[in-house]
Coordinates of C-alpha atoms and ligand atoms in Angstrom, one line a residue:
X1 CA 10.5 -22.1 3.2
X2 CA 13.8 -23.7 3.4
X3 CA 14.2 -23.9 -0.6
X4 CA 13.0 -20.3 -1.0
X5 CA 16.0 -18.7 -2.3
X6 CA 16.0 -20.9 -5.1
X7 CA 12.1 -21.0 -5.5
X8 CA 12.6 -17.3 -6.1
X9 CA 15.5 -17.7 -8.0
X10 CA 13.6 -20.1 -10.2
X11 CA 10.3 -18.0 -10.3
X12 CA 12.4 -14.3 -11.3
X13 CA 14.4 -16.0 -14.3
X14 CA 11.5 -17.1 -15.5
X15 CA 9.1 -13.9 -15.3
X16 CA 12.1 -12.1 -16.4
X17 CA 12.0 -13.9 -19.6
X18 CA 8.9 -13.6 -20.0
X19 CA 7.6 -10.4 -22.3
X20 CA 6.2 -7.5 -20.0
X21 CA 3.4 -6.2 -20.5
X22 CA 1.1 -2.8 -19.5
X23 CA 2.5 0.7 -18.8
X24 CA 4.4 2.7 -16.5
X25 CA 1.5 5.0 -14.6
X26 CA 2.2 8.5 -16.9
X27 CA -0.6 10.7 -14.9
X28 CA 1.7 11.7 -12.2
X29 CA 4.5 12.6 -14.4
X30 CA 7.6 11.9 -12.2
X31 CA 6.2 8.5 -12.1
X32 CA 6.5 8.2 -16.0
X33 CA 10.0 9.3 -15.6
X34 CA 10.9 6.0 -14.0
X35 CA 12.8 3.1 -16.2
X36 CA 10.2 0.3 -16.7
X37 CA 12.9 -2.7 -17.1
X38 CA 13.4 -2.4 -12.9
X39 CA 12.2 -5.7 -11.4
X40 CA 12.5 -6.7 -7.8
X41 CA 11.6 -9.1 -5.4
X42 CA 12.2 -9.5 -1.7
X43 CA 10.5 -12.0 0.9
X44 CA 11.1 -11.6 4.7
X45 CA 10.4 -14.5 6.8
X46 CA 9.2 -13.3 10.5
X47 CA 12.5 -15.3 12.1
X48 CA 14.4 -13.0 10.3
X49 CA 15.3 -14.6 6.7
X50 CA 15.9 -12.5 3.7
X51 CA 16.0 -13.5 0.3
X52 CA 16.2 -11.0 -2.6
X53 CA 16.6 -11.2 -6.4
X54 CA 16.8 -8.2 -8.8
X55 CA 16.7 -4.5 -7.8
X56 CA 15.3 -4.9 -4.2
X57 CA 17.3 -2.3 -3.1
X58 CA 16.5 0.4 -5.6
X59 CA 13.9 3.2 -4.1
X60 CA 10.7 3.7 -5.7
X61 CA 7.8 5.5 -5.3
X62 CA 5.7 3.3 -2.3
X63 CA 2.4 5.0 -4.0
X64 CA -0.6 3.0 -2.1
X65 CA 1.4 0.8 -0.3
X66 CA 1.5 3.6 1.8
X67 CA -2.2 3.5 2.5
X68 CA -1.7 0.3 4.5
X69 CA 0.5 2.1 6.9
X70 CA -1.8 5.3 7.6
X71 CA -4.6 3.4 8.1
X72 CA -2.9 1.5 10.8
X73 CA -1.8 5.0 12.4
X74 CA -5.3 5.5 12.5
X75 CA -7.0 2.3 13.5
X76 CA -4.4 2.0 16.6
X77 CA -5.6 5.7 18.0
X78 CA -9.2 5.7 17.0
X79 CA -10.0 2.1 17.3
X80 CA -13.5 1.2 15.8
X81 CA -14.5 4.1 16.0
X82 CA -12.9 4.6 12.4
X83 CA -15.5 2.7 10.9
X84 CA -18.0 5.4 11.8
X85 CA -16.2 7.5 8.8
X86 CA -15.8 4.9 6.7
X87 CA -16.7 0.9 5.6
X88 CA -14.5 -1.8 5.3
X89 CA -16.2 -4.0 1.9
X90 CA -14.3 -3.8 -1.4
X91 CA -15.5 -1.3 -4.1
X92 CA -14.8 -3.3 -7.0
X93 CA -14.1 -0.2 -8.7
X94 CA -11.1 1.9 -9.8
X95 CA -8.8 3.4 -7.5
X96 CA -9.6 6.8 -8.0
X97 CA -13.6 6.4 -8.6
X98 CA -16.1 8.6 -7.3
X99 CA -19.2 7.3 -8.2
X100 CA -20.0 5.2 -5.5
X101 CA -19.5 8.1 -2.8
X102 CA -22.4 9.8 -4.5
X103 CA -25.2 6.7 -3.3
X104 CA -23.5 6.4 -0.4
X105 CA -23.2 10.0 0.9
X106 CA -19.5 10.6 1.1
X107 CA -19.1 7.7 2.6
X108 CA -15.5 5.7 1.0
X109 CA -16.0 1.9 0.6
X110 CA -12.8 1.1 1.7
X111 CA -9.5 2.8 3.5
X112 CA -7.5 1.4 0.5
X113 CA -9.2 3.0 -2.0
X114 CA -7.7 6.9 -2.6
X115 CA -11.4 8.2 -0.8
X116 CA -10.9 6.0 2.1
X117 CA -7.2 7.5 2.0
X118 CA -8.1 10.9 2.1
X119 CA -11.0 10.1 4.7
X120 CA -7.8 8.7 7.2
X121 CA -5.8 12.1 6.3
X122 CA -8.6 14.6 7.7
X123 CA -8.6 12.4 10.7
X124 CA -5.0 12.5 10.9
X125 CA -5.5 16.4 10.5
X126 CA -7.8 16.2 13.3
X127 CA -5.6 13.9 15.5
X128 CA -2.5 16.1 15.9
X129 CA -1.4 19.2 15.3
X130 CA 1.3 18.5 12.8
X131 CA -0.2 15.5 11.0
X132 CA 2.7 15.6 8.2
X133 CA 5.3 15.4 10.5
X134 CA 3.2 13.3 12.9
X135 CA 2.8 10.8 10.2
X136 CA 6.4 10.6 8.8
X137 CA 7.5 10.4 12.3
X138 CA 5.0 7.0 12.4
X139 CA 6.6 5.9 9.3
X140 CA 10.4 6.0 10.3
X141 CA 9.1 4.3 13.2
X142 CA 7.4 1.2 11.4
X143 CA 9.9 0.9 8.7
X144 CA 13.0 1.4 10.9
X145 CA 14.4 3.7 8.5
X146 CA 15.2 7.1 10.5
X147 CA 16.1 9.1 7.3
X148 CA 12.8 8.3 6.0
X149 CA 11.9 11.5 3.9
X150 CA 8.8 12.3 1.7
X151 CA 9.8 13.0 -2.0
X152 CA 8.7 16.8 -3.0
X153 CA 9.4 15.8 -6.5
X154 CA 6.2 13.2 -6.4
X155 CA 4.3 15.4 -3.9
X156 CA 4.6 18.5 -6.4
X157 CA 3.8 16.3 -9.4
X158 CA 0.7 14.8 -7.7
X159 CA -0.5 18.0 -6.8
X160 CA -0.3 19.6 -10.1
X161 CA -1.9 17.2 -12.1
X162 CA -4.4 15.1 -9.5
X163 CA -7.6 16.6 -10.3
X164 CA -9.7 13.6 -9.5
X165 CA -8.4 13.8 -6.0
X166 CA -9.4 17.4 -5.6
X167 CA -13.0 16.3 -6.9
X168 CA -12.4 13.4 -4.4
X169 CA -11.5 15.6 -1.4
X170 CA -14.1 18.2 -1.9
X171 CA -16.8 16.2 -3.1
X172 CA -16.8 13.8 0.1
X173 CA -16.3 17.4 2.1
X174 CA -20.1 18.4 0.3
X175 CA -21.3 15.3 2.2
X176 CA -19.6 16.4 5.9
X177 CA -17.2 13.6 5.8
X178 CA -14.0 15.8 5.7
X179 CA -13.7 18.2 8.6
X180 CA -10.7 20.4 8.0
X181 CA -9.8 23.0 5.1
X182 CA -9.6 20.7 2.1
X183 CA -5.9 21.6 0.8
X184 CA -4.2 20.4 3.9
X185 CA -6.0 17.1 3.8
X186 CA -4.8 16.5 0.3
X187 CA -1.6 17.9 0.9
X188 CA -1.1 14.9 3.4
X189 CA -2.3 12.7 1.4
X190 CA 0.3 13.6 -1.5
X191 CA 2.6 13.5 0.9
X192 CA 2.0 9.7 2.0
X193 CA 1.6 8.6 -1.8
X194 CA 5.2 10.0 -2.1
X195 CA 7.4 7.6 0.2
X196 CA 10.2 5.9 -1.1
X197 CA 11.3 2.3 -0.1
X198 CA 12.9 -0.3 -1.5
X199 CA 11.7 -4.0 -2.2
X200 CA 13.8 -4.9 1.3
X201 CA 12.8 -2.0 3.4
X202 CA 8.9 -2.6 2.3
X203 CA 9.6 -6.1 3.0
X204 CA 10.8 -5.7 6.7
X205 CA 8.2 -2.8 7.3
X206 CA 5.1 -5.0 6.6
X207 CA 6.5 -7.6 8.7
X208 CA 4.3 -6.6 11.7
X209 CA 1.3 -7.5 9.9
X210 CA 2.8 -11.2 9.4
X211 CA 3.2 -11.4 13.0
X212 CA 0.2 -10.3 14.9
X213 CA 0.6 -6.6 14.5
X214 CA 4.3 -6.6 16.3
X215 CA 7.7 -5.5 14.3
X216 CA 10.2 -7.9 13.5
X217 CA 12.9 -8.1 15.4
X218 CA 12.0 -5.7 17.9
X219 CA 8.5 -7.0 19.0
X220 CA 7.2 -3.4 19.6
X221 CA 3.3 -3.6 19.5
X222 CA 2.6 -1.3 16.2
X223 CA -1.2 -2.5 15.9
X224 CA -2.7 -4.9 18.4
X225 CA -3.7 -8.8 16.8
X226 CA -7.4 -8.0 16.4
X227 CA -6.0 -4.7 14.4
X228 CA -3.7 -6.8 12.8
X229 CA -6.0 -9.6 11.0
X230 CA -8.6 -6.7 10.7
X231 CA -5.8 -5.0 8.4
X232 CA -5.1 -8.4 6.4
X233 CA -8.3 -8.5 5.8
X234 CA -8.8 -5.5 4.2
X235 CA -5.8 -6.4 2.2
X236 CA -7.5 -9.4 1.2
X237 CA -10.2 -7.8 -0.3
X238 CA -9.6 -4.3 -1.0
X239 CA -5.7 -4.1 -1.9
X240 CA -5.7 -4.9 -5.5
X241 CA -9.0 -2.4 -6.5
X242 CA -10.8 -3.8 -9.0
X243 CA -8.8 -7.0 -9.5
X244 CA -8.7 -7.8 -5.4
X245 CA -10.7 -10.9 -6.5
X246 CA -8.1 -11.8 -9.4
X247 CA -5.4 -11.5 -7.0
X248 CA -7.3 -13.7 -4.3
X249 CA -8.0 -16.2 -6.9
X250 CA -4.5 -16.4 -8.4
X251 CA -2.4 -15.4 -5.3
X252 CA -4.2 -16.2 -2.6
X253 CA -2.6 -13.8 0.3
X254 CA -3.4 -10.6 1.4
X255 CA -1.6 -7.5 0.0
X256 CA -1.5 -4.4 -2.0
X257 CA -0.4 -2.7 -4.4
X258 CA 0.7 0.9 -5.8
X259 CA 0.9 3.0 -9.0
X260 CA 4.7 2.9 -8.6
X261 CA 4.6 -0.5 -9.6
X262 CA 5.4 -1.8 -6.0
X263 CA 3.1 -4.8 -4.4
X264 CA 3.1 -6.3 -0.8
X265 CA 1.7 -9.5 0.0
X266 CA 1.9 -11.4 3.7
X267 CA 1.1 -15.1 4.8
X268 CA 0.2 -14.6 8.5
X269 CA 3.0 -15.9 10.7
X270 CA 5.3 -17.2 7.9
X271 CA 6.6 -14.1 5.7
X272 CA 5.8 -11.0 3.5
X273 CA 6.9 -10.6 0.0
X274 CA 7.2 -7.3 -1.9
X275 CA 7.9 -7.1 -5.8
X276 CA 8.7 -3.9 -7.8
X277 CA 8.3 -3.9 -11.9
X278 CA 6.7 -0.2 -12.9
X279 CA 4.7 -1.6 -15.8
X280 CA 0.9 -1.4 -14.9
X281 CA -2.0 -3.4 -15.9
X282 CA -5.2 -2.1 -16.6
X283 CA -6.4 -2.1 -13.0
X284 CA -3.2 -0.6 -12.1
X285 CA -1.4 -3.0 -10.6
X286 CA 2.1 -4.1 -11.6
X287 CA 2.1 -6.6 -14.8
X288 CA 5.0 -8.7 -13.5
X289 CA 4.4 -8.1 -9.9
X290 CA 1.1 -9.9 -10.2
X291 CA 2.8 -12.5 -12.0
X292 CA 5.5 -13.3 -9.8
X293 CA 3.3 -13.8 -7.0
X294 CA 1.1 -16.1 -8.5
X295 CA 3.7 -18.6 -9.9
X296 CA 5.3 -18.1 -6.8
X297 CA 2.5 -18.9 -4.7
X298 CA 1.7 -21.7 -6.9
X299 CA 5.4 -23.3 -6.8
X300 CA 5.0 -23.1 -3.0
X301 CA 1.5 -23.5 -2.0
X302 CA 2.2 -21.1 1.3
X303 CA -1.1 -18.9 0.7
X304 CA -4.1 -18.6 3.7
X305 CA -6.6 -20.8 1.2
Ligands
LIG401 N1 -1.1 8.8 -5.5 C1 -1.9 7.9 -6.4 C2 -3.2 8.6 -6.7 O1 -3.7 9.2 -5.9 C3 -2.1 6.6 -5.6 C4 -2.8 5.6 -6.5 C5 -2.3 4.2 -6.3 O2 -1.1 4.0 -6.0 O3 -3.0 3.3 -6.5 O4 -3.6 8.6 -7.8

């Protein structure tokens, strides 16, 4: 990766050129509020390179990047035991969709998908006693940012306009698979879709899962190696939704992405990459996010395949 500055460089100009395409997400309203000319980039090598182009160190809305995170809280406390609650094959369906939990009694596909999400927050309900502060607690911790805070403004919004995660939370709770009282469950999980990182900070924080489940620089054992490729490779396959086998095809790493426009993607001992550009695709996942990864991916050939 010795030429990756300019690789990136090279790769941003030209995207940036390029016409975007696709919406900023407009069904959480403070989302829609957001400028949709932002574009950032940010790779992180695991011995400690940073290279950066555009706004990677504006704050945005993490969405389900966040997703990646509490189901690592999770999986390091429960262990497989997890997988009793839910399974870990992609859905090929939307993010939001409910119509596979009904032939599969309440069971979510996938912890990356907003049922598996909410499935993780009533277990983090059941795990401790103050699973909001618990979990933001978790969060400083793994992204090194001690002022961490979650954003009322996107928690509020969510919950006054996310009616298919109410039917989400309380239809899985018909089938058993949601233990505690329904509005704290979602109320956690509003709370985790409304972190705010930058391209950098999301950069450094998925560094552990390029190098065997431990934090950069610090080497503190957040997930253990088996947890660790487990976690890629439910990236791999579940992270992009609908288009996780687009994003295999064209990208080739494992990753994920969030209504905020935000994307992560890792190559296993080598370096994570996080783009920000708010316009969505139909699948909901960032126009030029998906983009940029591909032609950089393709410029460098660094992908697991
Ligand atoms: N908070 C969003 C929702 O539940 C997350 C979706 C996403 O980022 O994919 O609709």
């Amino acid at each position: 990766m010795s030429s990756c500055q300019s690789i990136l460089n090279n790769t941003f100009s030209r995207i940036a050129t390029l016409p975007d395409s696709g919406a900023v997400a407009s069904y959480i309203p403070e989302l829609a509020k957001v400028s949709p000319d932002y574009f950032g980039v940010c790779i992180t090598t695991i011995d400690g390179h940073v290279h950066t182009a555009g706004d990677a160190k504006t704050k945005f809305s993490i969405q389900s990047i966040a997703k990646v995170l509490s189901l690592s809280l999770v999986l390091s406390k429960l262990g497989d035991e997890l997988w009793k609650r839910m399974d870990f094959e992609p859905s090929g369906t939307a993010f939001n969709s409910l119509v596979q939990l009904e032939t599969e009694n309440g069971i979510p596909r996938n912890p990356l998908i907003n049922a598996g999400a909410i499935v993780i927050c009533d277990i983090l309900c059941d795990l401790f006693k103050d699973p909001k502060r618990e979990l933001l607690d978790y969060l400083r911790m793994v992204s090194g940012i001690k002022n961490l805070e979650y954003s009322e403004a996107i928690a509020t919004s969510e919950r006054l306009t996310g009616y298919r995660n109410y039917a989400l939370v309380n239809f899985i709770k018909s089938f058993g698979n949601i233990k505690n009282d329904c509005d704290q469950v979602i109320d956690l999980y509003f709370h985790l879709c409304s972190i705010e990182m930058t391209c950098e900070e999301i950069a450094y924080t998925f560094g552990f899962l390029a190098n065997d489940g431990k934090q950069l620089n610090t080497d503190y054992i957040i997930v253990t190696p088996s947890q660790s490729k487990r976690i890629n490779a439910i990236m791999q396959t579940c992270g992009f939704y609908d288009e996780a086998g687009e994003f295999a095809f064209k990208v080739g790493l494992p990753g994920k992405s969030g209504v905020g426009g935000g994307m992560i993607a890792l190559l296993p001992h080598q370096y994570t990459i996080a783009t920000w550009s708010p316009k969505l695709n139909a699948h909901g996942n960032s126009y030029r996010g998906m983009k940029f990864m591909e032609l950089f991916t393709d410029e460098t050939q660094d992908t697991v395949f």
